[in-house]
Coordinates of C-alpha atoms in Angstrom, one line a residue:
V1 CA -92.8 -72.4 96.7
V2 CA -91.3 -69.4 94.8
L3 CA -92.9 -70.5 91.1
V4 CA -96.2 -70.6 93.0
E5 CA -96.1 -67.5 94.6
L6 CA -94.5 -66.2 91.2
F7 CA -97.7 -67.1 89.7
Q8 CA -100.2 -66.2 92.4
R9 CA -98.4 -62.8 92.4
V10 CA -98.1 -62.2 88.4
G11 CA -101.5 -63.5 87.4
R12 CA -103.6 -62.7 90.2
V13 CA -105.8 -60.6 87.4
E14 CA -105.9 -63.6 85.2
L15 CA -106.7 -66.3 88.5
E16 CA -109.8 -63.9 89.3
F17 CA -110.8 -64.2 86.0
L18 CA -110.9 -67.7 85.4
V19 CA -112.6 -67.6 88.4
Q20 CA -115.5 -65.3 87.3
S21 CA -115.7 -66.8 83.5
G22 CA -116.1 -70.1 85.1
I23 CA -119.4 -69.2 86.9
Y24 CA -120.7 -67.1 83.8
F25 CA -119.8 -69.7 80.9
G26 CA -120.6 -72.7 83.4
L27 CA -124.0 -71.4 83.6
L28 CA -124.3 -70.4 79.9
L29 CA -123.6 -73.8 79.3
G30 CA -124.9 -75.6 81.8
L31 CA -128.3 -74.0 80.2
L32 CA -127.4 -76.0 77.2
Q33 CA -126.9 -79.2 79.2
M34 CA -130.2 -78.8 80.7
L35 CA -131.8 -78.2 77.8
T36 CA -130.3 -81.4 76.4
W37 CA -131.4 -83.5 78.8
A38 CA -135.1 -82.4 78.3
V39 CA -134.4 -82.9 74.9
A40 CA -133.0 -86.5 75.4
P41 CA -133.1 -88.0 78.4
F42 CA -130.8 -90.8 78.3
G43 CA -127.7 -92.3 80.9
W44 CA -125.4 -91.1 79.1
T45 CA -126.9 -87.0 78.0
L46 CA -125.6 -85.8 81.3
P47 CA -121.7 -87.2 81.6
V48 CA -121.1 -86.4 77.9
A49 CA -122.5 -83.0 78.1
G50 CA -120.6 -82.6 81.7
A51 CA -117.8 -83.0 79.7
F52 CA -118.7 -81.0 77.6
V53 CA -119.2 -77.7 79.0
G54 CA -116.3 -78.2 81.3
Y55 CA -114.1 -78.6 78.1
A56 CA -115.5 -75.7 76.5
T57 CA -115.4 -73.4 79.6
N58 CA -111.8 -73.6 80.1
W59 CA -111.1 -73.8 76.2
I60 CA -113.1 -70.1 76.3
A61 CA -111.9 -69.1 79.8
V62 CA -107.9 -70.0 78.6
T63 CA -108.9 -68.5 74.9
V64 CA -109.8 -65.3 76.0
L65 CA -106.4 -65.3 78.3
F66 CA -104.0 -65.5 75.8
Q67 CA -105.6 -64.3 72.0
P68 CA -105.4 -62.6 69.9
A69 CA -102.0 -61.9 70.9
D70 CA -101.2 -58.4 68.9
P71 CA -104.3 -55.8 69.0
V72 CA -107.0 -56.8 66.8
P73 CA -109.3 -53.7 65.7
V74 CA -113.4 -54.9 65.4
G75 CA -115.1 -51.6 65.0
P76 CA -114.8 -49.3 67.6
F77 CA -113.4 -52.4 69.9
V78 CA -109.8 -53.6 70.3
L79 CA -109.6 -57.6 71.1
Q80 CA -106.8 -58.4 72.8
G81 CA -105.6 -61.2 75.4
L82 CA -106.2 -60.1 79.1
F83 CA -102.4 -61.5 79.4
E84 CA -101.1 -60.3 76.7
K85 CA -102.7 -56.8 77.5
R86 CA -101.1 -56.4 80.7
Q87 CA -98.0 -57.2 79.4
P88 CA -95.7 -54.3 80.4
E89 CA -97.4 -54.8 84.5
V90 CA -96.8 -58.9 84.3
S91 CA -92.7 -57.7 82.9
E92 CA -92.7 -55.1 85.8
E93 CA -93.9 -57.4 88.7
F94 CA -92.1 -60.6 87.1
S95 CA -88.8 -58.5 87.5
A96 CA -89.4 -57.0 91.1
F97 CA -90.1 -60.4 92.1
L98 CA -87.0 -62.2 90.1
A99 CA -85.0 -59.2 91.9
A100 CA -86.2 -59.8 95.5
R101 CA -86.8 -63.1 95.6
V102 CA -84.2 -65.0 93.0
L103 CA -81.4 -62.8 92.5
T104 CA -80.8 -62.3 96.5

């Protein structure tokens, strides 16, 4: 119970991102699945494409959360994993939670 509460408190931003990204990435990849079905309407097309869509959606979302660990400049933008970018904030939340819930 304590670990669940810790993860929900510290990772709330990332959990919201996972839900939202699943909607958008799933929609885009689902459209590709629909196109695949239109081109090759076999019995195995939907299950195989569905497995690919699910795997790819999760992989993209988790990769965006944690990669790259260090900031990488790309033109006028700086790429960094969402969780890594919030590391100072996460550390403060984690230490406050640890002090209040575990060490007392």
